[in-house]
mmCIF file of N, CA and C in Angstrom:
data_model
loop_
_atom_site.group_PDB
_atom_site.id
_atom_site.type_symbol
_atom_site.label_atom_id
_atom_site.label_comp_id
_atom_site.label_asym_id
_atom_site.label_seq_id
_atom_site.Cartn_x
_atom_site.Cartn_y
_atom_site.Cartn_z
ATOM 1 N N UNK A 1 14.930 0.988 18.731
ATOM 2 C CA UNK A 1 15.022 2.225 17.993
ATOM 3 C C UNK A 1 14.251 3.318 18.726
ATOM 4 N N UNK A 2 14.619 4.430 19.070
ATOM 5 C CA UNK A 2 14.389 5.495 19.407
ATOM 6 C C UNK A 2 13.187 6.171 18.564
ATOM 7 N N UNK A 3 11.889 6.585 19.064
ATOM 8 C CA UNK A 3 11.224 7.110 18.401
ATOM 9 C C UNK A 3 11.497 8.912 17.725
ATOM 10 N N UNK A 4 10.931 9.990 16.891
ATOM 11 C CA UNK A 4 12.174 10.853 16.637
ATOM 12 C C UNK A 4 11.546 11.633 17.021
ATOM 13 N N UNK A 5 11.739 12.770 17.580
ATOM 14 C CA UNK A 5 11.443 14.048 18.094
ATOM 15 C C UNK A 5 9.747 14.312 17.370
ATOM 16 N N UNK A 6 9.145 15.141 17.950
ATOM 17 C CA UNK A 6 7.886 15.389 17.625
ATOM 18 C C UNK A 6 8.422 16.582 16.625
ATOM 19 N N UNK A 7 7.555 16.311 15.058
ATOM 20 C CA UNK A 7 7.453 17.549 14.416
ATOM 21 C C UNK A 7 6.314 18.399 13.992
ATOM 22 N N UNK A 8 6.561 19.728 14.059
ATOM 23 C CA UNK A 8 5.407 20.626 13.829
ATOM 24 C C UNK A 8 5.766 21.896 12.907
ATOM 25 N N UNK A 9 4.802 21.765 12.114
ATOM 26 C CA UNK A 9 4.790 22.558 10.967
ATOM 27 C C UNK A 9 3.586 23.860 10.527
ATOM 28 N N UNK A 10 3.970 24.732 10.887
ATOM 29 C CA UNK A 10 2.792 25.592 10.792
ATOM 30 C C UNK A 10 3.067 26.521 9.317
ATOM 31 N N UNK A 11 1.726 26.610 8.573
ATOM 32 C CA UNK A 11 1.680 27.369 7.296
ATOM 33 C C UNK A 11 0.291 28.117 7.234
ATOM 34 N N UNK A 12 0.722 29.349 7.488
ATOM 35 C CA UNK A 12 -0.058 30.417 7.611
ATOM 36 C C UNK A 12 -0.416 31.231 5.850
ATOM 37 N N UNK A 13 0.958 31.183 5.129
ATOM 38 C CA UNK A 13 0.583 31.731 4.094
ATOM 39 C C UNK A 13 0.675 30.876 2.387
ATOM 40 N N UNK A 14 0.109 31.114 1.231
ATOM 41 C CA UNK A 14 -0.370 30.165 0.519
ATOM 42 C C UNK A 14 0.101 31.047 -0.989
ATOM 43 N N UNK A 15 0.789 32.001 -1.000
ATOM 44 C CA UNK A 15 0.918 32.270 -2.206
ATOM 45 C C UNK A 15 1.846 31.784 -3.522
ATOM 46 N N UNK A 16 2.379 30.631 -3.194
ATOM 47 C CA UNK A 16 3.062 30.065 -3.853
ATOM 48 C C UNK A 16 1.690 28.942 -4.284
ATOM 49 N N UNK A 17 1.205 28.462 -4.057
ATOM 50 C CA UNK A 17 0.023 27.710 -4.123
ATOM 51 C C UNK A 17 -0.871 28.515 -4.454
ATOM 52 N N UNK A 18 -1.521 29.180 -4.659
ATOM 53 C CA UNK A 18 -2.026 29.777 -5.179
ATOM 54 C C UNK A 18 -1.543 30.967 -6.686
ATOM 55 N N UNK A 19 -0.506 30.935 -6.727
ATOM 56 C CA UNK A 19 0.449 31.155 -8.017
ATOM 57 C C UNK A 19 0.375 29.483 -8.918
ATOM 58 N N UNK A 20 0.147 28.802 -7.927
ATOM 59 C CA UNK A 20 -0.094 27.110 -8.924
ATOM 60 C C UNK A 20 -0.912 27.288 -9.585
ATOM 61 N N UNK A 21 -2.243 27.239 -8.720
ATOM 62 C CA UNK A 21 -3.584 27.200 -9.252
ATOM 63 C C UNK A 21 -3.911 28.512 -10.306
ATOM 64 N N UNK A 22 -3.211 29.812 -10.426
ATOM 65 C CA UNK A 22 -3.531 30.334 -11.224
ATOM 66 C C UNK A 22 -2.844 29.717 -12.734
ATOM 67 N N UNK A 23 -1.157 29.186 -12.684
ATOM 68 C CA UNK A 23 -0.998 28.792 -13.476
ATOM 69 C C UNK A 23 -1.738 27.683 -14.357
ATOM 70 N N UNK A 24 -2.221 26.634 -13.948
ATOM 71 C CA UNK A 24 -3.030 25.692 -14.131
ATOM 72 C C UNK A 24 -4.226 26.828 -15.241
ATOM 73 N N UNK A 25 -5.032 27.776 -14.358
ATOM 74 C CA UNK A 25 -6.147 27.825 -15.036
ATOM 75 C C UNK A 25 -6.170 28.826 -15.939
ATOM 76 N N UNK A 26 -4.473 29.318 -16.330
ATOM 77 C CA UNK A 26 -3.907 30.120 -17.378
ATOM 78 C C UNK A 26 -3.410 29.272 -18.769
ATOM 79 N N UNK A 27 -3.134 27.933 -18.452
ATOM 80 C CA UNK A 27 -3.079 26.841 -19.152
ATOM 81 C C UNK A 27 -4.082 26.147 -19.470
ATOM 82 N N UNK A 28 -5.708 26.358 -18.890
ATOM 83 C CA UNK A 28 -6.512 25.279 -19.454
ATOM 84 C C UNK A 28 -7.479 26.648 -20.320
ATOM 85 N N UNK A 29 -7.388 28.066 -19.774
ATOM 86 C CA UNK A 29 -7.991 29.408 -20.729
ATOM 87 C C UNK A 29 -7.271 29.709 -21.788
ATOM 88 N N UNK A 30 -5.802 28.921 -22.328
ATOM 89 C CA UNK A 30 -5.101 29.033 -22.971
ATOM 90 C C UNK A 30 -5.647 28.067 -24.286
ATOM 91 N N UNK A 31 -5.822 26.872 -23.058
ATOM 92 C CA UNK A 31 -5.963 26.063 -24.431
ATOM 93 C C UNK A 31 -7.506 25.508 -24.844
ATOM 94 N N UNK A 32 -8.191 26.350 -24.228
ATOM 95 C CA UNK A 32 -9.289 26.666 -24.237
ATOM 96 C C UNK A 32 -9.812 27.587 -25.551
ATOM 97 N N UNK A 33 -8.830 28.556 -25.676
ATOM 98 C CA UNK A 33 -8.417 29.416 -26.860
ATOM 99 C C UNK A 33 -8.154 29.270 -27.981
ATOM 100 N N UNK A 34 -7.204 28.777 -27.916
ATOM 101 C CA UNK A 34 -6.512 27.888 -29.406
ATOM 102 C C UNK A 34 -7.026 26.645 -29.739
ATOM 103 N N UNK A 35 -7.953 25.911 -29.062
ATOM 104 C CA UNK A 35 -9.074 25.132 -29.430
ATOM 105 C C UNK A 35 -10.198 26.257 -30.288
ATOM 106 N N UNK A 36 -11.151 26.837 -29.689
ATOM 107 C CA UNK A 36 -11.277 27.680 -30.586
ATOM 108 C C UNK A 36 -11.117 28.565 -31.683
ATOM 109 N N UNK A 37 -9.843 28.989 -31.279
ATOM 110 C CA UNK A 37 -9.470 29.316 -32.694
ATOM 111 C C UNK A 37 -9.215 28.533 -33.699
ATOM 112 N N UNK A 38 -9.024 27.326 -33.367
ATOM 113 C CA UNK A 38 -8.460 26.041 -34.548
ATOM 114 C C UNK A 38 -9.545 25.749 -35.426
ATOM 115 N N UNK A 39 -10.667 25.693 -34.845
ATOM 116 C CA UNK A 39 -11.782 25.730 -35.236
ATOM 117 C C UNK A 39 -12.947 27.004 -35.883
ATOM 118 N N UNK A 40 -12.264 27.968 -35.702
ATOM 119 C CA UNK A 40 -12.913 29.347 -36.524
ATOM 120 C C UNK A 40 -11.698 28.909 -37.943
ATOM 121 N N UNK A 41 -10.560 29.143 -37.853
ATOM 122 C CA UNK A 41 -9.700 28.900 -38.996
ATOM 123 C C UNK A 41 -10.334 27.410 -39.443
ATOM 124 N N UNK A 42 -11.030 26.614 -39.401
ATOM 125 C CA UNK A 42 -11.085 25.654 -39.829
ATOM 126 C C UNK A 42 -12.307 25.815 -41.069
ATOM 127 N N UNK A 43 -13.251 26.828 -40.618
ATOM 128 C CA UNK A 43 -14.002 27.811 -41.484
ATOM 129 C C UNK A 43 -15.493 27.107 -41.358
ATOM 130 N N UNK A 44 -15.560 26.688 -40.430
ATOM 131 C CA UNK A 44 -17.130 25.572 -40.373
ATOM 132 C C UNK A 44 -17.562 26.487 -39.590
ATOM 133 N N UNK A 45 -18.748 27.242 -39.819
ATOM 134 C CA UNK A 45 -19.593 28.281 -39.156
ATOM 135 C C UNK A 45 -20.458 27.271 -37.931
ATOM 136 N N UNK A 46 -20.612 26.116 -38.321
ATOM 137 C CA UNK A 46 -21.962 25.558 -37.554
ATOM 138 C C UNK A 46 -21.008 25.085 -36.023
ATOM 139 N N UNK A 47 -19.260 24.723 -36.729
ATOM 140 C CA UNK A 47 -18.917 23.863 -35.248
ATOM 141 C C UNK A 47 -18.471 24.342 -34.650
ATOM 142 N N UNK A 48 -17.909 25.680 -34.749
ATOM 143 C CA UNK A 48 -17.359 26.924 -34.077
ATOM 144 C C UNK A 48 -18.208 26.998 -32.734
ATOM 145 N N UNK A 49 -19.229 27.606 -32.557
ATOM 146 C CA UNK A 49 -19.914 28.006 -31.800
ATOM 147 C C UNK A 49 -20.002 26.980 -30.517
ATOM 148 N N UNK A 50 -19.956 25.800 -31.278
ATOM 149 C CA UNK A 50 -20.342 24.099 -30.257
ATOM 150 C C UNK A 50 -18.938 24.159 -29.981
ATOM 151 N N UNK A 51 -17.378 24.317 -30.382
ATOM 152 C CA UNK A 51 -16.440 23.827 -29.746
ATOM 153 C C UNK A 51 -16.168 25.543 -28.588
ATOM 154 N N UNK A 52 -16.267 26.495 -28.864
ATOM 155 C CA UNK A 52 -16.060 27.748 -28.321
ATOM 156 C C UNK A 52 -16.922 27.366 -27.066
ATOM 157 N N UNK A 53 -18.187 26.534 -27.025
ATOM 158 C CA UNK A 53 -18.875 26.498 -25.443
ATOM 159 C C UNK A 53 -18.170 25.447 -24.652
ATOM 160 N N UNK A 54 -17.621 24.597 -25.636
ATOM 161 C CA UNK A 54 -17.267 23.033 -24.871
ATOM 162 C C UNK A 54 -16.468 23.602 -24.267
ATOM 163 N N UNK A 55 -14.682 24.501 -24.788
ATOM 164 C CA UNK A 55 -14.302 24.949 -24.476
ATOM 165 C C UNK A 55 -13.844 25.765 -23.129
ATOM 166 N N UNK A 56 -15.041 26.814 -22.843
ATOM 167 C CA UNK A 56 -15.484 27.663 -22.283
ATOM 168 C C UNK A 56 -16.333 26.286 -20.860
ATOM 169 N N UNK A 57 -17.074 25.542 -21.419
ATOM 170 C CA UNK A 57 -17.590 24.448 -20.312
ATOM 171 C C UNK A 57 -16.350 23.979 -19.316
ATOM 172 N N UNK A 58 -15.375 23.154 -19.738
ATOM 173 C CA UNK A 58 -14.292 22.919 -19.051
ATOM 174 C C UNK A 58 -13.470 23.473 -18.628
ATOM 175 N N UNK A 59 -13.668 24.766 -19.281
ATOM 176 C CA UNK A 59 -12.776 26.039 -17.989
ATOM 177 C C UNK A 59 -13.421 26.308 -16.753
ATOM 178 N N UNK A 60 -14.869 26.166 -17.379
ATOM 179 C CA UNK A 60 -15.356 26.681 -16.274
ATOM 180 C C UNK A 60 -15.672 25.234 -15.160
ATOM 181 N N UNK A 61 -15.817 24.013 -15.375
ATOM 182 C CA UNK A 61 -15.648 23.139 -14.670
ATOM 183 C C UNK A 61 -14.237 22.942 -14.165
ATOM 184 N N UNK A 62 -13.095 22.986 -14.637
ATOM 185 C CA UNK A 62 -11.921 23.102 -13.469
ATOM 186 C C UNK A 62 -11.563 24.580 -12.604
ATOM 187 N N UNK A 63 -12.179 25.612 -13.184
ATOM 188 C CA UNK A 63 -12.641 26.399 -11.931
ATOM 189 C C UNK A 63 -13.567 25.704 -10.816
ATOM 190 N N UNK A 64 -14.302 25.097 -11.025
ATOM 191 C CA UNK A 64 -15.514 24.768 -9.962
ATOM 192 C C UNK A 64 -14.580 23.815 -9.356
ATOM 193 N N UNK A 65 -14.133 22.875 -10.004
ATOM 194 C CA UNK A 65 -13.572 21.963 -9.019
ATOM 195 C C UNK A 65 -12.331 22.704 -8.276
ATOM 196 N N UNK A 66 -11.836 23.649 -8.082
ATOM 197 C CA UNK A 66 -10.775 24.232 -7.711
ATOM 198 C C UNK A 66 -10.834 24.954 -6.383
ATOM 199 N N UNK A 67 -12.620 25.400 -6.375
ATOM 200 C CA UNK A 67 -13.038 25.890 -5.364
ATOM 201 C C UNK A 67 -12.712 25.527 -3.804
ATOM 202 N N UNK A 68 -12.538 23.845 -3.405
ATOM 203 C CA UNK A 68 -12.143 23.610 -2.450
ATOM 204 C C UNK A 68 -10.560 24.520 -1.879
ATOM 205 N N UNK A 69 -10.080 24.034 -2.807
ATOM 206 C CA UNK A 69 -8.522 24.360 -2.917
ATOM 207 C C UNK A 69 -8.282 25.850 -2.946
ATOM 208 N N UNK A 70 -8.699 26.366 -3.464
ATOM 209 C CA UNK A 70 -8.578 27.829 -2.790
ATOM 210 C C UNK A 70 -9.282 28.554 -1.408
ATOM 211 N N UNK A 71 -10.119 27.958 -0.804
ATOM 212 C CA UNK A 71 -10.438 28.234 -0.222
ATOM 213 C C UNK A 71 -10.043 27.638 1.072
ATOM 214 N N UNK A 72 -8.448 26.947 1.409
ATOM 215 C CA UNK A 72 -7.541 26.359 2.257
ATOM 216 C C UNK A 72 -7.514 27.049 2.936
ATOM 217 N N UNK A 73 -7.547 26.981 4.399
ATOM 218 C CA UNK A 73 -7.192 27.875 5.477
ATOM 219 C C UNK A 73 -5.773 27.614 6.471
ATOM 220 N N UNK A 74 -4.937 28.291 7.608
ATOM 221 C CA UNK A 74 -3.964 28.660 8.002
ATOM 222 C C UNK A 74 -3.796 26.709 8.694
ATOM 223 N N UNK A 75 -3.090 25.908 8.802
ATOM 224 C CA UNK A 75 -2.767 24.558 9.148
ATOM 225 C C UNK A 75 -1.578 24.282 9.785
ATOM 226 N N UNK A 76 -2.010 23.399 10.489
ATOM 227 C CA UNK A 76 -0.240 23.141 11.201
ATOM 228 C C UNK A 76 -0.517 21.529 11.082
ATOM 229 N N UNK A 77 0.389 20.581 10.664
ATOM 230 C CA UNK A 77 0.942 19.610 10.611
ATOM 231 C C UNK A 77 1.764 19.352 11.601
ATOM 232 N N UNK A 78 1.588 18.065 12.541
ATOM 233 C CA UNK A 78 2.292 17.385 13.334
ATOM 234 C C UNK A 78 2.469 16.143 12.748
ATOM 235 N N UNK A 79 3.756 15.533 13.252
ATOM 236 C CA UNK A 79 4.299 14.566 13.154
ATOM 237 C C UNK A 79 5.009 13.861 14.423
ATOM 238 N N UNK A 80 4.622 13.048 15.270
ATOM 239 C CA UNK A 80 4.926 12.635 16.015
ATOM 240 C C UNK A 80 4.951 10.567 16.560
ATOM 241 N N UNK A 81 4.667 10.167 17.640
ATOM 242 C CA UNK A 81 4.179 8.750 18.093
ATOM 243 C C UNK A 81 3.315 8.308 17.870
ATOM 244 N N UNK A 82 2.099 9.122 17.682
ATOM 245 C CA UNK A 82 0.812 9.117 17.203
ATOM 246 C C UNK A 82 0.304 9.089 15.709
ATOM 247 N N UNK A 83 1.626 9.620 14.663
ATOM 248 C CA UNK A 83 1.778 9.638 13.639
ATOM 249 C C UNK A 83 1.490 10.958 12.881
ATOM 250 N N UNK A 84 1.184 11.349 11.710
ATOM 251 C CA UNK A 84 0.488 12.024 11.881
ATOM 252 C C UNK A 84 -0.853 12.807 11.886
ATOM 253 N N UNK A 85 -0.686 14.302 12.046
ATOM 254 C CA UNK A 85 -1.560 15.044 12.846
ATOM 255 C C UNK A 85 -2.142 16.397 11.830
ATOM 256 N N UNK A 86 -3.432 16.609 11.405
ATOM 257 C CA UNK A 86 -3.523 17.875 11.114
ATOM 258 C C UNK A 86 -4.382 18.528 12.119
ATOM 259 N N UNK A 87 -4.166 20.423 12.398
ATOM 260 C CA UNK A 87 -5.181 21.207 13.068
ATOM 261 C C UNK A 87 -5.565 22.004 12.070
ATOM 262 N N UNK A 88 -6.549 22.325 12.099
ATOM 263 C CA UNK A 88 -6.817 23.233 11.099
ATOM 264 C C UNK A 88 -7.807 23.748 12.368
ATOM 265 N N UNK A 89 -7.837 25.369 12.467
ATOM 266 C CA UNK A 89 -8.400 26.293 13.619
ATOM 267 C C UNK A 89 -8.911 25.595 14.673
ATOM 268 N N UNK A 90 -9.717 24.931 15.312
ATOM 269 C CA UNK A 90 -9.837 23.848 15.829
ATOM 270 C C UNK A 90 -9.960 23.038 16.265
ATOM 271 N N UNK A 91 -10.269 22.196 14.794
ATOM 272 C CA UNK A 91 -10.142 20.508 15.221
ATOM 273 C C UNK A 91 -9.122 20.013 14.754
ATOM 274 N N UNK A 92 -8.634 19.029 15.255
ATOM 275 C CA UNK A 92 -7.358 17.966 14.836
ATOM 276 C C UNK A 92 -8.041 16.595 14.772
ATOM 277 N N UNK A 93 -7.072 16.396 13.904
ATOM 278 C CA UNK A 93 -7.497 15.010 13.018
ATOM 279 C C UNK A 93 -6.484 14.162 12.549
ATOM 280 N N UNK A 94 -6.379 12.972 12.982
ATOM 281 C CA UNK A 94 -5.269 11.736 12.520
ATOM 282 C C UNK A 94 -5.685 12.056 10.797
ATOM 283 N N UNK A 95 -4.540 11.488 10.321
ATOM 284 C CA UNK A 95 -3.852 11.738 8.578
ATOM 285 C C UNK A 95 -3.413 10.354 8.467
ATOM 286 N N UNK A 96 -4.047 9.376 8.083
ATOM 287 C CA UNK A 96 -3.443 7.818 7.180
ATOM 288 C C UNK A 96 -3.039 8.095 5.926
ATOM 289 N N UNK A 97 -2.377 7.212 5.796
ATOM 290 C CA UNK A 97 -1.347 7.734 4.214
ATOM 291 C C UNK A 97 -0.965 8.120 3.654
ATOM 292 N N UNK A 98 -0.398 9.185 4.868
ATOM 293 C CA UNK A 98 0.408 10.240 4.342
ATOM 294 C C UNK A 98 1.493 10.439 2.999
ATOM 295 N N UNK A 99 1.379 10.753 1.711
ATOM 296 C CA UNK A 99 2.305 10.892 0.992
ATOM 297 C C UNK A 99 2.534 12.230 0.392
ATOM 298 N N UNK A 100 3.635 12.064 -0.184
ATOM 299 C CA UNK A 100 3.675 14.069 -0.789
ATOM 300 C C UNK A 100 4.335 13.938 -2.303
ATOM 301 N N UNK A 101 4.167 15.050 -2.873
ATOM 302 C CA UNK A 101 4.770 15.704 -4.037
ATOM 303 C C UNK A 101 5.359 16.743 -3.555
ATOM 304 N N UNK A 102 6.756 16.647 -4.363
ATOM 305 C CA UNK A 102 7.730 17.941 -4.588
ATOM 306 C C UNK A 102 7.704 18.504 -5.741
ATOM 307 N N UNK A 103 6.927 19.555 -5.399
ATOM 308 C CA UNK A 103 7.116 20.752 -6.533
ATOM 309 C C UNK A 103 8.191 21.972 -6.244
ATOM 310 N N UNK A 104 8.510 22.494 -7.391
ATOM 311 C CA UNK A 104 9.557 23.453 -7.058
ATOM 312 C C UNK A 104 9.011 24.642 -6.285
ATOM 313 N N UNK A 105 9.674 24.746 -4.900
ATOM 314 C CA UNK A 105 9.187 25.847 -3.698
ATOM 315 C C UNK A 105 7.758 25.062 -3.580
ATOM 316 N N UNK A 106 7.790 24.077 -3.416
ATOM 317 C CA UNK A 106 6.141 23.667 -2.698
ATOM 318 C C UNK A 106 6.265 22.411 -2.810
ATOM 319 N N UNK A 107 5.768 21.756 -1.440
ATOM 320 C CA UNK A 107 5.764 20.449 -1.128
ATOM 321 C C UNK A 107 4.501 20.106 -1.008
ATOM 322 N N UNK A 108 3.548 19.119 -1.577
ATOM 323 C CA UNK A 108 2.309 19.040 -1.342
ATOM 324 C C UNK A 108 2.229 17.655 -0.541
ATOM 325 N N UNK A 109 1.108 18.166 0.690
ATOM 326 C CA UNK A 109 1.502 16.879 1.448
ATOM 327 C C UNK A 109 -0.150 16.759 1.305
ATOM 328 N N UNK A 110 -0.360 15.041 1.281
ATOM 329 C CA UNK A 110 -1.725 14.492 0.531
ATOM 330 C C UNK A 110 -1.940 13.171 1.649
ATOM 331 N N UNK A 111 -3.050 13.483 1.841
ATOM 332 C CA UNK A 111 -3.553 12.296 3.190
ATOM 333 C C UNK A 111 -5.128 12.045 3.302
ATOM 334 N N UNK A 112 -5.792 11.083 4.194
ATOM 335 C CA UNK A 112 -6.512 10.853 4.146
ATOM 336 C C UNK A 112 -6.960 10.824 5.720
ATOM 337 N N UNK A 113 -8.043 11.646 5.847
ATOM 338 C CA UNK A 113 -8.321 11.754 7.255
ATOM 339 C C UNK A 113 -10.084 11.617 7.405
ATOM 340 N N UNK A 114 -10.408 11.432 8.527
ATOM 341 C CA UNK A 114 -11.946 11.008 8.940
ATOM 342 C C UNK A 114 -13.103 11.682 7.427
ATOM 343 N N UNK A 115 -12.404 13.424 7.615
ATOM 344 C CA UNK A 115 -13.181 13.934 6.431
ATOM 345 C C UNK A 115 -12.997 14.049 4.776
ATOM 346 N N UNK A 116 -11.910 12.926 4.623
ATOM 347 C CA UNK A 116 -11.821 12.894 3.223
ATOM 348 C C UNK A 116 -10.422 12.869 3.153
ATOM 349 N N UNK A 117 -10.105 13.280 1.725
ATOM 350 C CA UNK A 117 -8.673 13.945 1.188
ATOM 351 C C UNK A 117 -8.210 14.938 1.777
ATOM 352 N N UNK A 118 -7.462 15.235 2.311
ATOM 353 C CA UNK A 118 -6.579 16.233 2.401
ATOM 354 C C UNK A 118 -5.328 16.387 1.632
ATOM 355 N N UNK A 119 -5.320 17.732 1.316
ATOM 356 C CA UNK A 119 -4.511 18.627 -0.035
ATOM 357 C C UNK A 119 -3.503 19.467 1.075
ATOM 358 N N UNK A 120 -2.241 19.545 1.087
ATOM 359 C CA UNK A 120 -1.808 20.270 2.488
ATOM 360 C C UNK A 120 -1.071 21.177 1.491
ATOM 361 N N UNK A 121 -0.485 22.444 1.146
ATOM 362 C CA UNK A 121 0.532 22.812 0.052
ATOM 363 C C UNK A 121 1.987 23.607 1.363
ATOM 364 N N UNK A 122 2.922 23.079 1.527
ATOM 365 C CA UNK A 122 4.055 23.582 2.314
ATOM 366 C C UNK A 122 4.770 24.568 1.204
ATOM 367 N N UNK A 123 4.759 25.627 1.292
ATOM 368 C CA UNK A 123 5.912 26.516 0.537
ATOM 369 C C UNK A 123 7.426 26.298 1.062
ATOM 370 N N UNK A 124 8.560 26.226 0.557
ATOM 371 C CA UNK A 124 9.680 25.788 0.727
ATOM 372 C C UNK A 124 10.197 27.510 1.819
ATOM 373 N N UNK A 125 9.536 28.462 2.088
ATOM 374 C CA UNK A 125 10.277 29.655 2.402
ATOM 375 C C UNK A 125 10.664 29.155 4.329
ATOM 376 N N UNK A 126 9.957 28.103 4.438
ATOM 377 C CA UNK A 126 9.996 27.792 6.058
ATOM 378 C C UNK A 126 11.484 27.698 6.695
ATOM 379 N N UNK A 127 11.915 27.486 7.788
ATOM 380 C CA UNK A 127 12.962 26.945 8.173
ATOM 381 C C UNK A 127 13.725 25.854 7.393
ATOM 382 N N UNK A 128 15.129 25.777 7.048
ATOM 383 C CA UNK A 128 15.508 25.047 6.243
ATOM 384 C C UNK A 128 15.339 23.595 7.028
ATOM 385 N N UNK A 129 15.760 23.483 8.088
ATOM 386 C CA UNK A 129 16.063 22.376 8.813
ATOM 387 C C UNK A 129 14.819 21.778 9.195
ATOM 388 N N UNK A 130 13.470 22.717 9.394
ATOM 389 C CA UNK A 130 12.585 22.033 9.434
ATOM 390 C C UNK A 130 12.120 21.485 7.881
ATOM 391 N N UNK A 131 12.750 21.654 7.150
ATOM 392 C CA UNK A 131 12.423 21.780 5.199
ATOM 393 C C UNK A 131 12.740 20.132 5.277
ATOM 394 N N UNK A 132 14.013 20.025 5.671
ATOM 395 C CA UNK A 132 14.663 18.999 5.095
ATOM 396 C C UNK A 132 14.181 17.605 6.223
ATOM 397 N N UNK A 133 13.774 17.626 7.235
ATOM 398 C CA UNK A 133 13.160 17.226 8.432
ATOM 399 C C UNK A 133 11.802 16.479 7.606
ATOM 400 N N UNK A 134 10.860 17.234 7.275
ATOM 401 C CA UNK A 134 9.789 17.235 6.683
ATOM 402 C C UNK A 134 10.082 16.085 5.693
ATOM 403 N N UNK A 135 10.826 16.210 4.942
ATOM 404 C CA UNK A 135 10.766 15.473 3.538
ATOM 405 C C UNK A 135 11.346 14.367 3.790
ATOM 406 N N UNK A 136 12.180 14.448 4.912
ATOM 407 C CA UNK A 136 13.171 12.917 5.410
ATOM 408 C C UNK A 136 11.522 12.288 5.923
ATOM 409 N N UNK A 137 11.113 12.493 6.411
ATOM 410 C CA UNK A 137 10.061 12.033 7.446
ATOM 411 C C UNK A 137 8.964 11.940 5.948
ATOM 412 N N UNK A 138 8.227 12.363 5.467
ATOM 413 C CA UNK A 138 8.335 11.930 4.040
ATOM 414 C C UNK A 138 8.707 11.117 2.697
ATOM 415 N N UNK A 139 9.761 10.888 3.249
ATOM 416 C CA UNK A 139 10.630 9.898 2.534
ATOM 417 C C UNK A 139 10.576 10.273 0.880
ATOM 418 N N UNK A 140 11.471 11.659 0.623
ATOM 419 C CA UNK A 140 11.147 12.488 -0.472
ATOM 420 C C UNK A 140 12.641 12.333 -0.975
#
């Protein structure tokens, strides 16, 4: 069997991924909300105050944890003999176990490299042929 052409994937911009993450933390200030309010209508002066911080606590803890993730910088993904490859400005770094999620207009590619997890987010606006390339090689 023929090994397959080397692939390379460069993603410079993140606003589809970052339209995620706002959705996410429009959904947990949401229900962050109507937890509170369930609990003012519930008319207990004393537990109001204790569920309005808990509330307000776990918004503000999946902000904190989110911090990595927004703060992603410009990446190129290889795929080649070697298997694959991330650069990020640079250093490059082998990726074991490589797997992904398909989200609509965003492919999240998820691996494990010397420094941990890696979170990769591909927006679908790329080359089609490299689109469909990607996800075969993926096995999506």
């Amino acid at each position: 069997m023929q090994p397959a052409a080397p692939l390379h994937v460069r993603v410079e911009r993140f606003s589809r991924w970052h339209a995620l993450l706002i959705g996410f933390d429009l959904a947990v200030a949401l229900a962050g909300v109507w937890n509170a309010w369930r609990w003012w209508d519930a008319g207990d002066a004393l537990d109001f105050p204790v569920m309005a911080g808990l509330s307000l606590g776990v918004f503000l803890m999946v902000l904190t944890a989110q911090v990595p993730y927004w703060k992603i910088r410009s990446f190129t993904l290889s795929h080649g003999a070697q298997g694959w490859q991330l650069q990020q400005e640079r250093r490059q770094r082998r990726l074991a176990q490589v797997r992904a999620l398909s989200l609509p207009g965003l492919l999240l590619v998820l691996g494990l490299s010397d420094r941990g997890r890696e979170v990769l987010p591909v927006p679908s606006n790329i080359a089609p042929a490299i689109w469909r390339e990607l996800r075969t090689r993926l096995a999506l």
